Amino acid sequence: MPFLRTAVLLLSVFSIVSCAPVMQPPLGPLSDQSGAIPAGKYVSKVDNLQVILDASLSMDEGGRNDFLPARDIVRRFNQTLPADFSARTGLRSFGHHDSQSSKDSALLYGMSSYSRSAFHDGLARIHYTGGPSPLAAALDSAAEDLRGAGGSSAVVVVSDGLHMDGAVDAAKALKRQLGKNACLYTIAIGNENNGAGQDLLSEVAAAGECGYATTDAALATDANMTAFVQKALLTTPVPVKKKKMVTPVISKPIVKTVPPADTDGDGVVDTKDKCPATPSGEMVDENGCTLKLTLHVNFDSNRAEIKPEFKVELDKAAAYIQKYKNIPYIIIAGYTDSRGAAAYNQKLSERRAEAVLNALVKDYGIDGKRLEAYGYGMDRPVASNQTAEGRYQNRRVEIICCVARPK
């Protein structure tokens, strides 16, 4: 089944409840188009785009007004889009004072064919800030807008990320509704003094599985904003090859059909294989990549005990194994980080795999005859071993579907 990518662009600035509205300076007119990506150079890789801007009051705390930098991020984003951007586009706000709107979230523009001037006019409609920060409600509304739109869609979250109860759950719900048709991006405002908020926004982006988190500081230059728009929303058009003129011949040449190569023998031809060196015996998806579930059952250094907080990961592993009852072999693969001797790490990874296998058999009634525990030591890292976070990610267990026992 083809993967339809979706991106939903969520630009949000978080706030708390305020009793009085705060009038914001009017948005200036559209500037010249010198910073826009040239028309005709790229095509949209999404069918729908929604930008969500947080208009709440928390950015006005401590003598700072972070709403204006957030609004400027949205303005510059709009100025950067090419004039022929083909995705249906919308602009949604939340967190504003009742003087602006009594709704938790309001659609200021769209969903409609993209117009730079109409988008700008929608942004200019925000006159008052000062309400709470219902990012979850805005995400729910965005899911409704995009679910009926069809095709792939595009979200980026720009926010301080504070006091946004339920935002991560709402992002996960949006992903469940739209599936592979949606990606989430976030842009953090004022993150230099806001580590907790930036962490929350990173979780929101991670819920989309195919987007990423960034900051207003990272997009401060026109070049960086252009790179962001290109990466999230655009792709290079496929060139149309001109047909060569062929001189007619009396007899038709004999054309030998050469079957397409499948170097790793996984059933997916090399031209379509995104994982060209799949180990023998592992089942693959339509892209030629191993069908597996990565568990965030991470272990303390030099330990193989499963901590209680990872029970939810074991629940997912059990459900995954039950889902693929027709798979003859399920490999429980354990890994370590790079610290320590290779021989010791090999034994430690085996103990970690066996700990998960035993828990699945004992606590979930999984047939142990289908399961095999393997340790791969410090091989196959998924993150850099140069940082504590990277080493933590490498101390993991994976559930791998196989049609044959690995050699």
mmCIF file of C-alpha atoms in Angstrom:
data_model
loop_
_atom_site.group_PDB
_atom_site.id
_atom_site.type_symbol
_atom_site.label_atom_id
_atom_site.label_comp_id
_atom_site.label_asym_id
_atom_site.label_seq_id
_atom_site.Cartn_x
_atom_site.Cartn_y
_atom_site.Cartn_z
ATOM 1 C CA MET A 1 0.000 0.000 0.000
ATOM 2 C CA PRO A 2 1.594 3.353 -0.972
ATOM 3 C CA PHE A 3 2.488 5.697 1.791
ATOM 4 C CA LEU A 4 0.628 8.972 1.444
ATOM 5 C CA ARG A 5 2.533 11.608 3.305
ATOM 6 C CA THR A 6 0.686 14.306 5.095
ATOM 7 C CA ALA A 7 1.979 17.343 6.713
ATOM 8 C CA VAL A 8 -0.073 19.623 8.891
ATOM 9 C CA LEU A 9 1.607 22.915 9.590
ATOM 10 C CA LEU A 10 0.886 24.043 13.140
ATOM 11 C CA LEU A 11 2.292 27.432 14.154
ATOM 12 C CA SER A 12 1.332 27.928 17.806
ATOM 13 C CA VAL A 13 2.233 30.269 20.628
ATOM 14 C CA PHE A 14 0.974 29.092 24.034
ATOM 15 C CA SER A 15 -0.821 31.158 26.623
ATOM 16 C CA ILE A 16 -2.807 31.255 29.849
ATOM 17 C CA VAL A 17 -6.191 32.712 30.646
ATOM 18 C CA SER A 18 -6.389 36.465 30.938
ATOM 19 C CA CYS A 19 -9.271 38.571 32.116
ATOM 20 C CA ALA A 20 -8.672 41.486 29.780
ATOM 21 C CA PRO A 21 -8.044 41.443 26.032
ATOM 22 C CA VAL A 22 -4.724 42.693 24.727
ATOM 23 C CA MET A 23 -4.973 44.622 21.468
ATOM 24 C CA GLN A 24 -2.118 43.818 19.099
ATOM 25 C CA PRO A 25 -0.523 46.225 16.614
ATOM 26 C CA PRO A 26 -2.021 45.855 13.124
ATOM 27 C CA LEU A 27 -0.260 43.597 10.650
ATOM 28 C CA GLY A 28 1.523 45.546 7.946
ATOM 29 C CA PRO A 29 0.801 45.132 4.226
ATOM 30 C CA LEU A 30 2.278 42.385 2.085
ATOM 31 C CA SER A 31 5.891 43.137 1.277
ATOM 32 C CA ASP A 32 7.539 42.571 -2.095
ATOM 33 C CA GLN A 33 7.926 38.969 -3.237
ATOM 34 C CA SER A 34 11.730 38.903 -3.317
ATOM 35 C CA GLY A 35 11.848 36.215 -0.612
ATOM 36 C CA ALA A 36 9.288 33.919 -2.258
ATOM 37 C CA ILE A 37 10.335 30.622 -3.797
ATOM 38 C CA PRO A 38 10.067 31.089 -7.594
ATOM 39 C CA ALA A 39 6.949 29.703 -9.258
ATOM 40 C CA GLY A 40 7.460 26.753 -11.582
ATOM 41 C CA LYS A 41 10.566 25.461 -9.809
ATOM 42 C CA TYR A 42 8.833 23.080 -7.384
ATOM 43 C CA VAL A 43 5.502 21.301 -6.969
ATOM 44 C CA SER A 44 3.567 20.703 -3.772
ATOM 45 C CA LYS A 45 4.049 17.243 -2.272
ATOM 46 C CA VAL A 46 0.913 17.624 -0.136
ATOM 47 C CA ASP A 47 -2.707 18.154 -1.110
ATOM 48 C CA ASN A 48 -3.725 20.162 1.962
ATOM 49 C CA LEU A 49 -2.014 22.551 4.376
ATOM 50 C CA GLN A 50 -3.306 24.020 7.613
ATOM 51 C CA VAL A 51 -1.363 26.534 9.697
ATOM 52 C CA ILE A 52 -2.388 26.863 13.353
ATOM 53 C CA LEU A 53 -1.349 30.007 15.237
ATOM 54 C CA ASP A 54 -1.636 30.306 19.021
ATOM 55 C CA ALA A 55 -2.956 33.768 19.937
ATOM 56 C CA SER A 56 -2.921 33.322 23.710
ATOM 57 C CA LEU A 57 -1.477 35.657 26.328
ATOM 58 C CA SER A 58 1.455 33.745 27.854
ATOM 59 C CA MET A 59 3.849 35.333 25.349
ATOM 60 C CA ASP A 60 3.085 38.696 26.940
ATOM 61 C CA GLU A 61 4.401 37.665 30.367
ATOM 62 C CA GLY A 62 7.466 39.209 31.931
ATOM 63 C CA GLY A 63 7.372 42.279 29.718
ATOM 64 C CA ARG A 64 7.753 40.219 26.546
ATOM 65 C CA ASN A 65 5.293 39.905 23.704
ATOM 66 C CA ASP A 66 6.074 36.680 21.877
ATOM 67 C CA PHE A 67 2.842 36.805 19.887
ATOM 68 C CA LEU A 68 4.376 39.321 17.493
ATOM 69 C CA PRO A 69 7.409 37.104 16.671
ATOM 70 C CA ALA A 70 5.019 34.158 16.242
ATOM 71 C CA ARG A 71 2.778 36.135 13.908
ATOM 72 C CA ASP A 72 5.867 37.222 11.992
ATOM 73 C CA ILE A 73 6.920 33.576 11.565
ATOM 74 C CA VAL A 74 3.525 32.887 9.955
ATOM 75 C CA ARG A 75 3.817 36.038 7.806
ATOM 76 C CA ARG A 76 7.282 35.057 6.555
ATOM 77 C CA PHE A 77 6.132 31.489 5.960
ATOM 78 C CA ASN A 78 3.308 32.806 3.744
ATOM 79 C CA GLN A 79 5.711 35.159 1.946
ATOM 80 C CA THR A 80 8.038 32.211 1.217
ATOM 81 C CA LEU A 81 5.466 29.891 -0.392
ATOM 82 C CA PRO A 82 5.612 29.954 -4.208
ATOM 83 C CA ALA A 83 2.722 31.758 -5.895
ATOM 84 C CA ASP A 84 1.702 28.544 -7.694
ATOM 85 C CA PHE A 85 1.535 26.465 -4.483
ATOM 86 C CA SER A 86 -1.274 24.029 -5.313
ATOM 87 C CA ALA A 87 -2.351 22.650 -1.918
ATOM 88 C CA ARG A 88 -5.687 23.647 -0.405
ATOM 89 C CA THR A 89 -4.684 25.904 2.477
ATOM 90 C CA GLY A 90 -6.170 27.128 5.735
ATOM 91 C CA LEU A 91 -5.169 29.339 8.677
ATOM 92 C CA ARG A 92 -6.551 28.536 12.130
ATOM 93 C CA SER A 93 -6.017 30.355 15.442
ATOM 94 C CA PHE A 94 -6.691 29.516 19.077
ATOM 95 C CA GLY A 95 -6.097 31.000 22.517
ATOM 96 C CA HIS A 96 -7.494 34.442 21.656
ATOM 97 C CA HIS A 97 -9.679 36.533 23.939
ATOM 98 C CA ASP A 98 -13.492 36.441 23.683
ATOM 99 C CA SER A 99 -13.283 39.895 22.126
ATOM 100 C CA GLN A 100 -11.684 38.144 19.147
ATOM 101 C CA SER A 101 -13.831 34.992 19.127
ATOM 102 C CA SER A 102 -15.872 32.986 21.615
ATOM 103 C CA LYS A 103 -14.748 29.728 19.970
ATOM 104 C CA ASP A 104 -11.838 27.656 21.267
ATOM 105 C CA SER A 105 -10.438 27.643 17.729
ATOM 106 C CA ALA A 106 -11.368 29.760 14.705
ATOM 107 C CA LEU A 107 -10.671 29.232 10.994
ATOM 108 C CA LEU A 108 -9.443 32.614 9.743
ATOM 109 C CA TYR A 109 -8.833 31.564 6.129
ATOM 110 C CA GLY A 110 -9.675 28.520 3.986
ATOM 111 C CA MET A 111 -9.777 25.708 3.472
ATOM 112 C CA SER A 112 -9.426 26.878 -0.149
ATOM 113 C CA SER A 113 -7.010 27.176 -3.050
ATOM 114 C CA TYR A 114 -3.898 28.981 -1.890
ATOM 115 C CA SER A 115 -3.819 32.777 -2.212
ATOM 116 C CA ARG A 116 -0.956 34.695 -0.617
ATOM 117 C CA SER A 117 -3.036 37.857 -0.205
ATOM 118 C CA ALA A 118 -6.083 36.034 1.222
ATOM 119 C CA PHE A 119 -3.854 34.173 3.683
ATOM 120 C CA HIS A 120 -2.293 37.493 4.739
ATOM 121 C CA ASP A 121 -5.743 39.050 5.202
ATOM 122 C CA GLY A 122 -6.755 36.130 7.436
ATOM 123 C CA LEU A 123 -3.654 36.630 9.572
ATOM 124 C CA ALA A 124 -4.476 40.344 9.884
ATOM 125 C CA ARG A 125 -7.875 39.477 11.405
ATOM 126 C CA ILE A 126 -6.288 38.655 14.778
ATOM 127 C CA HIS A 127 -6.690 41.883 16.770
ATOM 128 C CA TYR A 128 -6.881 40.623 20.371
ATOM 129 C CA THR A 129 -4.999 38.033 22.415
ATOM 130 C CA GLY A 130 -5.590 37.018 25.991
ATOM 131 C CA GLY A 131 -7.359 33.663 26.221
ATOM 132 C CA PRO A 132 -6.371 30.145 27.333
ATOM 133 C CA SER A 133 -4.305 27.725 25.234
ATOM 134 C CA PRO A 134 -6.554 24.921 23.890
ATOM 135 C CA LEU A 135 -4.065 23.497 21.406
ATOM 136 C CA ALA A 136 -5.836 20.139 21.761
ATOM 137 C CA ALA A 137 -9.096 21.706 20.528
ATOM 138 C CA ALA A 138 -7.310 23.272 17.555
ATOM 139 C CA LEU A 139 -5.782 19.899 16.652
ATOM 140 C CA ASP A 140 -9.207 18.243 16.893
ATOM 141 C CA SER A 141 -10.661 20.889 14.558
ATOM 142 C CA ALA A 142 -7.749 20.491 12.137
ATOM 143 C CA ALA A 143 -8.357 16.733 12.062
ATOM 144 C CA GLU A 144 -11.985 17.373 11.105
ATOM 145 C CA ASP A 145 -10.948 19.806 8.346
ATOM 146 C CA LEU A 146 -8.368 17.449 6.869
ATOM 147 C CA ARG A 147 -10.224 14.159 7.276
ATOM 148 C CA GLY A 148 -12.782 15.172 4.676
ATOM 149 C CA ALA A 149 -10.302 16.856 2.346
ATOM 150 C CA GLY A 150 -8.793 13.669 0.931
ATOM 151 C CA GLY A 151 -5.249 13.113 -0.261
ATOM 152 C CA SER A 152 -2.130 13.996 1.702
ATOM 153 C CA SER A 153 -1.965 16.965 3.994
ATOM 154 C CA ALA A 154 0.625 19.196 5.742
ATOM 155 C CA VAL A 155 1.081 20.534 10.183
ATOM 156 C CA VAL A 156 4.005 22.604 11.941
ATOM 157 C CA VAL A 157 3.584 23.596 15.708
ATOM 158 C CA VAL A 158 5.161 26.949 16.787
ATOM 159 C CA SER A 159 4.587 27.460 20.527
ATOM 160 C CA ASP A 160 6.132 27.908 23.938
ATOM 161 C CA GLY A 161 4.376 24.623 24.689
ATOM 162 C CA LEU A 162 3.373 25.426 28.284
ATOM 163 C CA HIS A 163 0.047 24.592 29.984
ATOM 164 C CA MET A 164 -1.216 22.755 26.885
ATOM 165 C CA ASP A 165 -3.066 19.878 28.530
ATOM 166 C CA GLY A 166 -3.961 17.056 26.186
ATOM 167 C CA ALA A 167 -1.982 18.400 23.221
ATOM 168 C CA VAL A 168 0.118 15.257 22.726
ATOM 169 C CA ASP A 169 -2.948 13.001 23.006
ATOM 170 C CA ALA A 170 -4.783 15.201 20.477
ATOM 171 C CA ALA A 171 -1.819 14.949 18.087
ATOM 172 C CA LYS A 172 -1.863 11.166 18.413
ATOM 173 C CA ALA A 173 -5.624 11.143 17.788
ATOM 174 C CA LEU A 174 -5.131 13.241 14.636
ATOM 175 C CA LYS A 175 -2.514 10.768 13.428
ATOM 176 C CA ARG A 176 -4.832 7.827 14.105
ATOM 177 C CA GLN A 177 -7.629 9.472 12.100
ATOM 178 C CA LEU A 178 -5.504 10.519 9.114
ATOM 179 C CA GLY A 179 -2.928 7.709 9.273
ATOM 180 C CA LYS A 180 -0.070 7.858 6.804
ATOM 181 C CA ASN A 181 -1.756 10.836 5.162
ATOM 182 C CA ALA A 182 -0.569 13.247 7.892
ATOM 183 C CA CYS A 183 2.758 14.619 9.209
ATOM 184 C CA LEU A 184 3.177 17.021 12.139
ATOM 185 C CA TYR A 185 5.807 19.761 12.452
ATOM 186 C CA THR A 186 6.377 22.157 15.362
ATOM 187 C CA ILE A 187 8.105 25.549 15.672
ATOM 188 C CA ALA A 188 8.936 26.626 19.243
ATOM 189 C CA ILE A 189 8.776 30.327 20.154
ATOM 190 C CA GLY A 190 11.142 31.719 22.803
ATOM 191 C CA ASN A 191 12.655 28.304 23.402
ATOM 192 C CA GLU A 192 15.918 29.670 24.772
ATOM 193 C CA ASN A 193 14.187 30.062 28.151
ATOM 194 C CA ASN A 194 11.624 27.319 27.670
ATOM 195 C CA GLY A 195 13.080 23.810 27.725
ATOM 196 C CA ALA A 196 9.919 22.140 29.064
ATOM 197 C CA GLY A 197 7.718 23.738 26.403
ATOM 198 C CA GLN A 198 10.089 22.760 23.636
ATOM 199 C CA ASP A 199 10.096 19.176 24.946
ATOM 200 C CA LEU A 200 6.290 19.054 24.738
ATOM 201 C CA LEU A 201 6.314 20.368 21.176
ATOM 202 C CA SER A 202 8.887 17.733 20.248
ATOM 203 C CA GLU A 203 6.435 15.103 21.529
ATOM 204 C CA VAL A 204 3.652 16.629 19.408
ATOM 205 C CA ALA A 205 5.855 16.448 16.300
ATOM 206 C CA ALA A 206 6.917 12.891 17.145
ATOM 207 C CA ALA A 207 3.254 11.842 17.269
ATOM 208 C CA GLY A 208 3.060 12.578 13.530
ATOM 209 C CA GLU A 209 5.919 10.113 12.870
ATOM 210 C CA CYS A 210 7.034 11.888 9.675
ATOM 211 C CA GLY A 211 7.531 15.535 10.692
ATOM 212 C CA TYR A 212 10.027 17.163 13.031
ATOM 213 C CA ALA A 213 10.448 19.928 15.615
ATOM 214 C CA THR A 214 12.308 23.208 15.065
ATOM 215 C CA THR A 215 12.437 26.712 16.597
ATOM 216 C CA ASP A 216 11.885 30.324 15.622
ATOM 217 C CA ALA A 217 15.614 30.934 16.140
ATOM 218 C CA ALA A 218 16.415 28.188 13.613
ATOM 219 C CA LEU A 219 14.156 29.891 11.039
ATOM 220 C CA ALA A 220 15.369 33.436 11.656
ATOM 221 C CA THR A 221 16.990 33.826 8.232
ATOM 222 C CA ASP A 222 15.186 33.810 4.884
ATOM 223 C CA ALA A 223 17.451 30.994 3.711
ATOM 224 C CA ASN A 224 16.482 28.769 6.635
ATOM 225 C CA MET A 225 12.772 29.536 6.215
ATOM 226 C CA THR A 226 13.056 28.647 2.524
ATOM 227 C CA ALA A 227 14.792 25.374 3.385
ATOM 228 C CA PHE A 228 12.051 24.536 5.891
ATOM 229 C CA VAL A 229 9.234 25.180 3.390
ATOM 230 C CA GLN A 230 11.008 23.144 0.714
ATOM 231 C CA LYS A 231 11.627 20.181 3.018
ATOM 232 C CA ALA A 232 8.128 20.096 4.539
ATOM 233 C CA LEU A 233 5.933 20.962 1.560
ATOM 234 C CA LEU A 234 7.687 20.908 -1.819
ATOM 235 C CA THR A 235 9.394 18.515 -4.194
ATOM 236 C CA THR A 236 11.110 18.765 -7.561
ATOM 237 C CA PRO A 237 8.796 17.997 -10.506
ATOM 238 C CA VAL A 238 9.544 14.867 -12.491
ATOM 239 C CA PRO A 239 10.982 15.962 -15.858
ATOM 240 C CA VAL A 240 9.036 14.938 -18.942
ATOM 241 C CA LYS A 241 11.269 12.984 -21.264
ATOM 242 C CA LYS A 242 10.987 13.793 -24.933
ATOM 243 C CA LYS A 243 10.304 10.858 -27.184
ATOM 244 C CA LYS A 244 13.079 10.086 -29.614
ATOM 245 C CA MET A 245 12.225 9.792 -33.279
ATOM 246 C CA VAL A 246 12.736 6.207 -34.415
ATOM 247 C CA THR A 247 13.291 5.280 -38.044
ATOM 248 C CA PRO A 248 10.793 2.579 -39.068
ATOM 249 C CA VAL A 249 12.246 -0.844 -39.842
ATOM 250 C CA ILE A 250 10.725 -3.697 -41.771
ATOM 251 C CA SER A 251 11.301 -6.396 -39.204
ATOM 252 C CA LYS A 252 10.743 -6.002 -35.482
ATOM 253 C CA PRO A 253 13.814 -6.588 -33.350
ATOM 254 C CA ILE A 254 13.728 -9.352 -30.792
ATOM 255 C CA VAL A 255 13.679 -7.774 -27.346
ATOM 256 C CA LYS A 256 14.825 -9.919 -24.467
ATOM 257 C CA THR A 257 13.011 -9.155 -21.245
ATOM 258 C CA VAL A 258 15.405 -9.025 -18.311
ATOM 259 C CA PRO A 259 13.676 -9.462 -14.950
ATOM 260 C CA PRO A 260 14.367 -6.613 -12.515
ATOM 261 C CA ALA A 261 17.102 -7.292 -9.985
ATOM 262 C CA ASP A 262 16.346 -8.115 -6.343
ATOM 263 C CA THR A 263 19.809 -8.139 -4.778
ATOM 264 C CA ASP A 264 18.806 -8.975 -1.197
ATOM 265 C CA GLY A 265 16.147 -11.502 -2.274
ATOM 266 C CA ASP A 266 13.341 -10.026 -0.176
ATOM 267 C CA GLY A 267 10.776 -9.954 -3.004
ATOM 268 C CA VAL A 268 11.018 -6.188 -3.619
ATOM 269 C CA VAL A 269 12.983 -5.200 -6.738
ATOM 270 C CA ASP A 270 16.016 -2.967 -6.262
ATOM 271 C CA THR A 271 14.403 0.023 -7.984
ATOM 272 C CA LYS A 272 11.665 0.097 -5.316
ATOM 273 C CA ASP A 273 13.656 -1.259 -2.359
ATOM 274 C CA LYS A 274 14.242 1.467 0.256
ATOM 275 C CA CYS A 275 16.123 -1.000 2.519
ATOM 276 C CA PRO A 276 18.453 -2.781 0.058
ATOM 277 C CA ALA A 277 20.317 -4.998 2.563
ATOM 278 C CA THR A 278 17.503 -6.708 4.496
ATOM 279 C CA PRO A 279 18.836 -9.735 6.457
ATOM 280 C CA SER A 280 17.785 -13.110 5.057
ATOM 281 C CA GLY A 281 14.569 -14.522 6.523
ATOM 282 C CA GLU A 282 13.044 -11.251 7.736
ATOM 283 C CA MET A 283 9.608 -10.267 6.437
ATOM 284 C CA VAL A 284 9.403 -6.918 4.665
ATOM 285 C CA ASP A 285 6.754 -4.350 3.776
ATOM 286 C CA GLU A 286 6.065 -2.952 0.300
ATOM 287 C CA ASN A 287 9.185 -0.761 0.545
ATOM 288 C CA GLY A 288 11.476 -3.713 1.253
ATOM 289 C CA CYS A 289 12.017 -2.718 4.901
ATOM 290 C CA THR A 290 11.854 -5.178 7.794
ATOM 291 C CA LEU A 291 8.383 -5.619 9.288
ATOM 292 C CA LYS A 292 9.129 -4.893 12.916
ATOM 293 C CA LEU A 293 8.008 -3.080 16.049
ATOM 294 C CA THR A 294 10.563 -1.102 18.041
ATOM 295 C CA LEU A 295 9.806 -1.183 21.760
ATOM 296 C CA HIS A 296 10.805 1.676 23.990
ATOM 297 C CA VAL A 297 11.654 -0.865 26.688
ATOM 298 C CA ASN A 298 14.915 0.872 27.415
ATOM 299 C CA PHE A 299 17.254 -0.468 30.011
ATOM 300 C CA ASP A 300 19.527 1.073 32.572
ATOM 301 C CA SER A 301 23.193 0.761 31.730
ATOM 302 C CA ASN A 302 24.542 -2.735 32.454
ATOM 303 C CA ARG A 303 21.028 -3.999 33.392
ATOM 304 C CA ALA A 304 18.454 -6.347 31.816
ATOM 305 C CA GLU A 305 15.508 -5.879 34.202
ATOM 306 C CA ILE A 306 12.264 -4.505 32.697
ATOM 307 C CA LYS A 307 11.114 -1.490 34.685
ATOM 308 C CA PRO A 308 7.382 -1.251 35.601
ATOM 309 C CA GLU A 309 6.870 1.935 33.594
ATOM 310 C CA PHE A 310 7.448 -0.004 30.370
ATOM 311 C CA LYS A 311 4.417 -2.310 30.799
ATOM 312 C CA VAL A 312 2.556 -0.297 28.133
ATOM 313 C CA GLU A 313 5.335 -1.207 25.666
ATOM 314 C CA LEU A 314 4.900 -4.891 26.508
ATOM 315 C CA ASP A 315 1.147 -4.458 25.903
ATOM 316 C CA LYS A 316 1.933 -3.150 22.409
ATOM 317 C CA ALA A 317 4.360 -6.029 21.766
ATOM 318 C CA ALA A 318 1.758 -8.631 22.753
ATOM 319 C CA ALA A 319 -0.902 -7.008 20.544
ATOM 320 C CA TYR A 320 1.557 -6.829 17.634
ATOM 321 C CA ILE A 321 2.455 -10.531 17.917
ATOM 322 C CA GLN A 322 -1.227 -11.525 18.144
ATOM 323 C CA LYS A 323 -1.953 -9.419 15.047
ATOM 324 C CA TYR A 324 0.506 -11.467 12.981
ATOM 325 C CA LYS A 325 -0.571 -14.947 14.076
ATOM 326 C CA ASN A 326 0.305 -16.339 10.639
ATOM 327 C CA ILE A 327 3.978 -15.361 10.955
ATOM 328 C CA PRO A 328 5.989 -18.527 11.745
ATOM 329 C CA TYR A 329 8.791 -16.850 13.685
ATOM 330 C CA ILE A 330 8.899 -13.756 15.865
ATOM 331 C CA ILE A 331 12.372 -12.585 16.801
ATOM 332 C CA ILE A 332 12.871 -10.721 20.086
ATOM 333 C CA ALA A 333 16.066 -8.771 19.358
ATOM 334 C CA GLY A 334 18.061 -7.144 22.154
ATOM 335 C CA TYR A 335 20.658 -4.378 21.769
ATOM 336 C CA THR A 336 23.146 -2.422 23.904
ATOM 337 C CA ASP A 337 25.025 0.832 23.587
ATOM 338 C CA SER A 338 28.734 0.880 22.693
ATOM 339 C CA ARG A 339 30.172 1.134 26.185
ATOM 340 C CA GLY A 340 31.918 -1.955 27.526
ATOM 341 C CA ALA A 341 33.542 -4.953 25.879
ATOM 342 C CA ALA A 342 31.887 -6.433 22.802
ATOM 343 C CA ALA A 343 31.688 -9.943 24.294
ATOM 344 C CA TYR A 344 30.039 -8.649 27.471
ATOM 345 C CA ASN A 345 27.578 -6.508 25.505
ATOM 346 C CA GLN A 346 26.636 -9.539 23.403
ATOM 347 C CA LYS A 347 25.644 -11.481 26.535
ATOM 348 C CA LEU A 348 23.834 -8.450 27.985
ATOM 349 C CA SER A 349 21.776 -7.969 24.800
ATOM 350 C CA GLU A 350 20.792 -11.638 24.913
ATOM 351 C CA ARG A 351 19.630 -11.279 28.535
ATOM 352 C CA ARG A 352 17.516 -8.245 27.584
ATOM 353 C CA ALA A 353 15.860 -10.100 24.721
ATOM 354 C CA GLU A 354 15.186 -13.099 26.972
ATOM 355 C CA ALA A 355 13.685 -10.827 29.651
ATOM 356 C CA VAL A 356 11.124 -9.481 27.164
ATOM 357 C CA LEU A 357 10.430 -12.959 25.740
ATOM 358 C CA ASN A 358 9.819 -14.408 29.209
ATOM 359 C CA ALA A 359 7.495 -11.525 30.119
ATOM 360 C CA LEU A 360 5.442 -12.019 26.926
ATOM 361 C CA VAL A 361 5.061 -15.749 27.602
ATOM 362 C CA LYS A 362 4.377 -15.454 31.342
ATOM 363 C CA ASP A 363 2.198 -12.321 31.481
ATOM 364 C CA TYR A 364 0.426 -12.408 28.094
ATOM 365 C CA GLY A 365 0.110 -16.101 27.261
ATOM 366 C CA ILE A 366 2.095 -15.827 24.018
ATOM 367 C CA ASP A 367 3.112 -19.218 22.609
ATOM 368 C CA GLY A 368 6.807 -19.450 23.386
ATOM 369 C CA LYS A 369 7.388 -21.810 20.448
ATOM 370 C CA ARG A 370 6.891 -18.891 18.047
ATOM 371 C CA LEU A 371 9.425 -16.681 19.822
ATOM 372 C CA GLU A 372 13.209 -16.611 19.519
ATOM 373 C CA ALA A 373 15.459 -14.355 21.606
ATOM 374 C CA TYR A 374 18.538 -12.963 19.846
ATOM 375 C CA GLY A 375 21.164 -10.546 21.024
ATOM 376 C CA TYR A 376 23.003 -8.225 18.657
ATOM 377 C CA GLY A 377 25.218 -6.530 21.206
ATOM 378 C CA MET A 378 26.337 -3.057 20.190
ATOM 379 C CA ASP A 379 25.649 -3.702 16.468
ATOM 380 C CA ARG A 380 22.847 -1.933 14.563
ATOM 381 C CA PRO A 381 22.641 1.300 16.614
ATOM 382 C CA VAL A 382 19.654 3.565 15.894
ATOM 383 C CA ALA A 383 21.222 6.677 17.426
ATOM 384 C CA SER A 384 24.658 8.130 18.112
ATOM 385 C CA ASN A 385 26.573 6.524 20.966
ATOM 386 C CA GLN A 386 28.362 9.843 21.526
ATOM 387 C CA THR A 387 25.507 11.235 23.676
ATOM 388 C CA ALA A 388 23.657 9.952 26.747
ATOM 389 C CA GLU A 389 20.318 10.215 24.920
ATOM 390 C CA GLY A 390 21.656 8.294 21.936
ATOM 391 C CA ARG A 391 23.028 5.521 24.147
ATOM 392 C CA TYR A 392 19.652 5.333 25.927
ATOM 393 C CA GLN A 393 17.864 4.842 22.590
ATOM 394 C CA ASN A 394 20.304 2.078 21.618
ATOM 395 C CA ARG A 395 19.560 0.076 24.805
ATOM 396 C CA ARG A 396 16.361 -1.315 23.274
ATOM 397 C CA VAL A 397 14.408 -4.376 22.153
ATOM 398 C CA GLU A 398 12.764 -4.936 18.733
ATOM 399 C CA ILE A 399 10.004 -7.350 17.672
ATOM 400 C CA ILE A 400 10.893 -8.649 14.170
ATOM 401 C CA CYS A 401 8.650 -10.783 11.906
ATOM 402 C CA CYS A 402 10.488 -13.586 10.098
ATOM 403 C CA VAL A 403 9.568 -16.292 7.585
ATOM 404 C CA ALA A 404 12.669 -18.302 8.529
ATOM 405 C CA ARG A 405 14.964 -18.523 11.516
ATOM 406 C CA PRO A 406 17.856 -16.054 11.166
ATOM 407 C CA LYS A 407 21.241 -17.567 10.422
#
